[in-house]
XYZ file of C-alpha atoms in Angstrom:
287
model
C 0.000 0.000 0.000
C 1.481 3.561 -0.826
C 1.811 5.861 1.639
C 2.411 9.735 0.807
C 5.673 11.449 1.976
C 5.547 13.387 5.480
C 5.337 17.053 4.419
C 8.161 18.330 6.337
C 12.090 18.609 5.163
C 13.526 15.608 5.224
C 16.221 16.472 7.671
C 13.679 16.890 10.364
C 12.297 13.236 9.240
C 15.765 11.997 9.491
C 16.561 13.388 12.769
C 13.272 12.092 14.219
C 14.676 8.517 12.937
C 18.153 9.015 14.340
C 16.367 9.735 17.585
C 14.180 6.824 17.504
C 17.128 4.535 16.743
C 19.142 5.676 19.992
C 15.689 4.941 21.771
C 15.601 1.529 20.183
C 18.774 1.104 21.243
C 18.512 2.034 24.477
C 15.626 -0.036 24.809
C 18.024 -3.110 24.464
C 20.225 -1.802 26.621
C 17.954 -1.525 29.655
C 16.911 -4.668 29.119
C 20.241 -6.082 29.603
C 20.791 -7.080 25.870
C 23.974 -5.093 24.769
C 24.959 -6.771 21.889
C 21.481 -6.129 20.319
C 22.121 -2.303 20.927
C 24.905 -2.307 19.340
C 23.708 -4.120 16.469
C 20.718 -1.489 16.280
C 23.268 1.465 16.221
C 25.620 -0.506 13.377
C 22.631 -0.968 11.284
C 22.044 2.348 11.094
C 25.319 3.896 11.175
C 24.898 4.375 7.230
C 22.169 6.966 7.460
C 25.114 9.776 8.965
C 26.028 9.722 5.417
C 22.671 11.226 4.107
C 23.516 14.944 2.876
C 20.443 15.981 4.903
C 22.115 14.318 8.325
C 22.159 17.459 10.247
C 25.121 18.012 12.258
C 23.883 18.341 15.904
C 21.763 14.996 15.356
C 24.300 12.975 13.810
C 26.078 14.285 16.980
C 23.857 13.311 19.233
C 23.308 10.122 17.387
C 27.281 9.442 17.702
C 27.235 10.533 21.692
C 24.915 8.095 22.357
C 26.964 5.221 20.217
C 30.173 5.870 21.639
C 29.071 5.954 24.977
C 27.632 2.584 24.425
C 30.448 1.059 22.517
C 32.584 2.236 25.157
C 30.439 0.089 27.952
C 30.133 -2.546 25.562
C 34.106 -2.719 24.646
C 34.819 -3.027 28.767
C 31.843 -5.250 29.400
C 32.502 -7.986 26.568
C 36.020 -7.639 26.602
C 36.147 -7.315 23.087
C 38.791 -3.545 22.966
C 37.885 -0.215 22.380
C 38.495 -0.080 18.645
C 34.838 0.870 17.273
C 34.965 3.010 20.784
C 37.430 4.951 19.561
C 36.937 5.311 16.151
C 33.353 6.997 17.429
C 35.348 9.170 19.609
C 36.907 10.494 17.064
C 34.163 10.852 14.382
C 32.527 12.828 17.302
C 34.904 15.088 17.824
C 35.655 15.726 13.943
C 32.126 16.920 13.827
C 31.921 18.844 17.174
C 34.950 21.043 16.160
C 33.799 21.474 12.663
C 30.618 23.166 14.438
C 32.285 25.256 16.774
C 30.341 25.070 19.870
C 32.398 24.621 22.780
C 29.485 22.668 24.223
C 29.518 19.756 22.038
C 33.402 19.859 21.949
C 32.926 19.641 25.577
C 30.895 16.680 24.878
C 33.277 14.875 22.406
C 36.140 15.403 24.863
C 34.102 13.785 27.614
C 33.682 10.815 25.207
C 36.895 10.443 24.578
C 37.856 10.346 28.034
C 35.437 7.733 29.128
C 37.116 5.152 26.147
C 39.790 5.818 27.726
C 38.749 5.684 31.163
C 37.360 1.799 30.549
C 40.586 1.048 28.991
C 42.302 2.194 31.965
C 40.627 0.114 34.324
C 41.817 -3.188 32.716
C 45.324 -2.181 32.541
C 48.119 -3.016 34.886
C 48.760 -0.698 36.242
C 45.561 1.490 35.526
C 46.628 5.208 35.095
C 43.540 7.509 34.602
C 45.894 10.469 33.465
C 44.944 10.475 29.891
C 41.195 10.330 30.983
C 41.437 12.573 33.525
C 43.080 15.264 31.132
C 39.950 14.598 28.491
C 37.791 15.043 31.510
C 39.712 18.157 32.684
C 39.096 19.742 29.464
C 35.781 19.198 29.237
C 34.742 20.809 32.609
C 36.802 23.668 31.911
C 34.698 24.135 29.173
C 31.492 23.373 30.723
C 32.297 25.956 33.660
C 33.020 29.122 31.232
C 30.036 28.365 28.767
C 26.344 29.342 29.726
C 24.386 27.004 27.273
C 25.681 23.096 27.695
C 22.953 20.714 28.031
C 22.199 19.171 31.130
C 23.495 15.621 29.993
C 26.425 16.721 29.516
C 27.169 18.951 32.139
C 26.195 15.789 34.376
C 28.284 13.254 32.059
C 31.944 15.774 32.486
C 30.748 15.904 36.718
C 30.201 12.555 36.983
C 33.017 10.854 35.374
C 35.385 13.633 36.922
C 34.912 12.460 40.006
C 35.281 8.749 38.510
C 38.645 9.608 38.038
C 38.963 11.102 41.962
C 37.544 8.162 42.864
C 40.066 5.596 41.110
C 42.812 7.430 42.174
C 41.336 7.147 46.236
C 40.856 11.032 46.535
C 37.041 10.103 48.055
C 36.798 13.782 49.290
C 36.916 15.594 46.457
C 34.939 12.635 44.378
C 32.436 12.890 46.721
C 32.086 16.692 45.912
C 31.732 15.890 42.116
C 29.311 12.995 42.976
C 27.257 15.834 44.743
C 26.954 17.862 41.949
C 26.511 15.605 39.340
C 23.373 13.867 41.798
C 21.980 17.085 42.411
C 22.008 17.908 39.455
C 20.433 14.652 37.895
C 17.498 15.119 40.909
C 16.750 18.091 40.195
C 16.410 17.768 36.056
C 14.496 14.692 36.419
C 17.659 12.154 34.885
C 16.355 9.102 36.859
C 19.055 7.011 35.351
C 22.442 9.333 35.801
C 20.407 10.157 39.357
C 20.739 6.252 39.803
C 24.962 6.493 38.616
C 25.427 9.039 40.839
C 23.970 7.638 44.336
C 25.657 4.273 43.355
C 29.150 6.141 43.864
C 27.818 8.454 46.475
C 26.911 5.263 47.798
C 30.525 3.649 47.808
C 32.459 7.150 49.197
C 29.715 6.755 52.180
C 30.717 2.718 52.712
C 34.376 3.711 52.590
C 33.791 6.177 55.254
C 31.962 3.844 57.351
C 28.881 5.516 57.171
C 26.907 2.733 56.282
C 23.457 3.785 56.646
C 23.791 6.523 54.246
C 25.411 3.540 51.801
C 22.901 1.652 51.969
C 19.907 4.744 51.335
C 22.428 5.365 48.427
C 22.102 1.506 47.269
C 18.277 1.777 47.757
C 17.732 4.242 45.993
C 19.559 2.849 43.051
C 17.639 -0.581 42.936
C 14.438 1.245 43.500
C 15.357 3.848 40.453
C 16.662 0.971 38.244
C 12.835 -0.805 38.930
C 11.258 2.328 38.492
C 12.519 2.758 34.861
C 13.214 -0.305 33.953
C 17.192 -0.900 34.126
C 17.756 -4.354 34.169
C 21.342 -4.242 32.478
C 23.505 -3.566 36.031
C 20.288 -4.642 38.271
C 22.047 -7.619 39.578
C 24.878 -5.991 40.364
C 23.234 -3.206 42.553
C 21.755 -5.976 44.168
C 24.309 -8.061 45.099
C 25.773 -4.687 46.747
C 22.981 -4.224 48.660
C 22.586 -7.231 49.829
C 26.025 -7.289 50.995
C 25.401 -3.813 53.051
C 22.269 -5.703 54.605
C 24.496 -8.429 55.910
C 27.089 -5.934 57.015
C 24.684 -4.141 58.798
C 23.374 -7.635 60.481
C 19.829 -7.256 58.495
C 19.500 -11.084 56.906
C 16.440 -11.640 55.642
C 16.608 -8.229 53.668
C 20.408 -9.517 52.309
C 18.980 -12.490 51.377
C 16.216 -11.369 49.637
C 18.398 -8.997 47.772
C 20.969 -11.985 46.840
C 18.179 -14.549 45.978
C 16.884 -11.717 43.480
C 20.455 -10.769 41.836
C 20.862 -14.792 41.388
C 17.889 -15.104 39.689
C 18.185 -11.979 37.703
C 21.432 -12.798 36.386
C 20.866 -16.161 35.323
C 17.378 -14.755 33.615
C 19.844 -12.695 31.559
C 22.166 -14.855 31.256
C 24.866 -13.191 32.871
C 26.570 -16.133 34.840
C 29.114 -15.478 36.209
C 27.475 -12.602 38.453
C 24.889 -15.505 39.577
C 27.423 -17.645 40.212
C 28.549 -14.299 42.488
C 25.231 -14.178 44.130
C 25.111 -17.730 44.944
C 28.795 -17.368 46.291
C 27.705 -14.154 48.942
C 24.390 -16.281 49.667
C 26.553 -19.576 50.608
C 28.184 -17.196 53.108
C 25.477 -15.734 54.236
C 23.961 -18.905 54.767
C 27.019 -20.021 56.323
C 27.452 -17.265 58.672
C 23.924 -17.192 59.967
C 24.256 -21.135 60.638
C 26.664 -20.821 63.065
C-alpha cells in the first residue's frame, strides 16, 4: 500500500529517525541485551552519510553510540576499537561546528574510552582520561548554554577519576553535583549512577546507613525505569550492606533476586557471584 511522503524537510524526518534509533537502542540496553544495541546502532550507522544528516543529530546520534560502545568494549572484553573510532568521528564533527558545548561533549567521550581502557590495565593510570575530563569541565564551567546531559556526564566521570585514584573527598564533591544535578532535572538514570558512587564514598567512610539509602535508591530507580542491564549488580551490593549491617532476611532477599536476575539474563558469572555471597550468608547465619 502507498503511503504519501511526510510534508516536512527531510532532515527533520531523518533526525526524528536518528532519535528513535538511539531509543531503540537504548531499549536493548535496559533490558540487559547489549549486543542487540549495538547491532541497532551498526545498522544504522549508514544513514550519517545522508547529505540531509544534520550536524547536531548525527552528533547526538554518535554521543549516544560511543558511549555505548565504550560500555560494551569493557563489558565484553572485546577492545575499544569501534569506541574509539566513534570518539573520534565525534569530535571531527563537534569542532567542525564550533560550539564549545559539544566539543565539551566529544572530549568527555573520549575520556570515558579511555577511562574503561584504563581500568583493565596493569597498572591502571587515569591520566589520559582525567586530562579529556579536565578539558571538558573547563569548558562546561566558562560556557552558559551546555545541556544538562552533559554537564552531568563531564561531573560525573570527573569524580570517577577522583575516585580511582582514592581522593574520596573531592569525588564525593563531584558525585554531589553531578546527583543534584540529575534530581533536580528529572535524569532518573544518571540520578541512579550518581547515588551508586555516592553510595561507595559513604561505605568507605563507614557511614553505612547513608550507603545503603544510596544503594536503595539505586535498585528502586533501576525498577522504576526499567534498568535491568547492572540490576544484579546493585543488588548483590545491597545485599552485601544488609548483611554488614546484620539485616538477613533483607540480604537475602536482595541476593536470591540478583541470582535469579542474572541467570534470567544470562549473565553467569554474576549468579554464580550471588550464589557465592548467599553460601556465606547462609554459612554465617548457621553458626
Amino acid at each position: 500500500m502507498h503511503t504519501e511522503p511526510r510534508n516536512e524537510p527531510i532532515a527533520v524526518q531523518l533526525a526524528e529517525l536518528l532519535n528513535d534509533v538511539g531509543r531503540l537502542a537504548d531499549a536493548y540496553f535496559y533490558d540487559g541485551q547489549m549486543d542487540a544495541a549495538m547491532q541497532v546502532f551498526e545498522a544504522s550507522a549508514h544513514l550519517l552519510d545522508l547529505a540531509e544528516a544534520r550536524p547536531h543529530d548525527a552528533l547526538g546520534f554518535l554521543l549516544r553510540y560511543g558511549k555505548l560502545a565504550a560500555q560494551h568494549g569493557r563489558h565484553t572484553r572485546i577492545g575499544f576499537v569501534k569506541a574509539f573510532e566513534l570518539a573520534q568521528r565525534t569530535t571531527s564533527v563537534a569542532e567542525s561546528s564550533g560550539d564549545s558545548a559539544s566539543i565539551a561533549a566529544a572530549l568527555d567521550l573520549t575520556g570515558l574510552v579511555h577511562y574503561y581502557e584504563a581500568l583493565d590495565a596493569d597498572p591502571a593510570d587515569f591520566s589520559t582520561a582525567n586530562g579529556y575530563f579536565q578539558r571538558a569541565l573547563q569548558l562546561i564551567e566558562t560556557t552558559s548554554e551546555v545541556p544538562t546531559k552533559t554537564r552531568f556526564d563531564v561531573l560525573f566521570h570527573v569524580g570517577l577519576v577522583y575516585q580511582m585514584n582514592e581522593a574520596l573527598a573531592e569525588a564525593g564533591q563531584f558525585f554531589e553535583r553531578a546527583y543534584n544535578l540529575a534530581l533536580a532535572n528529572g535524569l532518573r538514570y544518571e540520578q541512579a549512577g550518581a547515588a551508586r558512587h555516592r553510595g561507595y564514598v559513604a561505605y568507605v567512610a563507614s557511614d553505612f546507613e547513608s550507603a545503603r539509602r544510596y544503594y536503595a535508591e539505586v535498585v528502586a530507580i533501576h525498577d522504576e525505569i526499567g534498568f535491568r542491564a547492572f540490576q544484579p549488580y546493585s543488588l548483590i551490593a545491597l545485599g552485601e550492606l544488609h548483611r554488614e549491617l546484620g539485616e538477613i532476611d533483607a540480604a537475602r532477599t536482595d541476593l536470591e533476586r540478583a541470582a535469579e536476575m542474572a541467570r534470567q539474563m544470562g549473565i553467569q558469572r554474576v549468579a554464580e557471584s550471588a550464589d557465592a555471597a548467599l553460601a556465606q550468608l547462609e554459612q554465617a547465619t548457621s553458626v
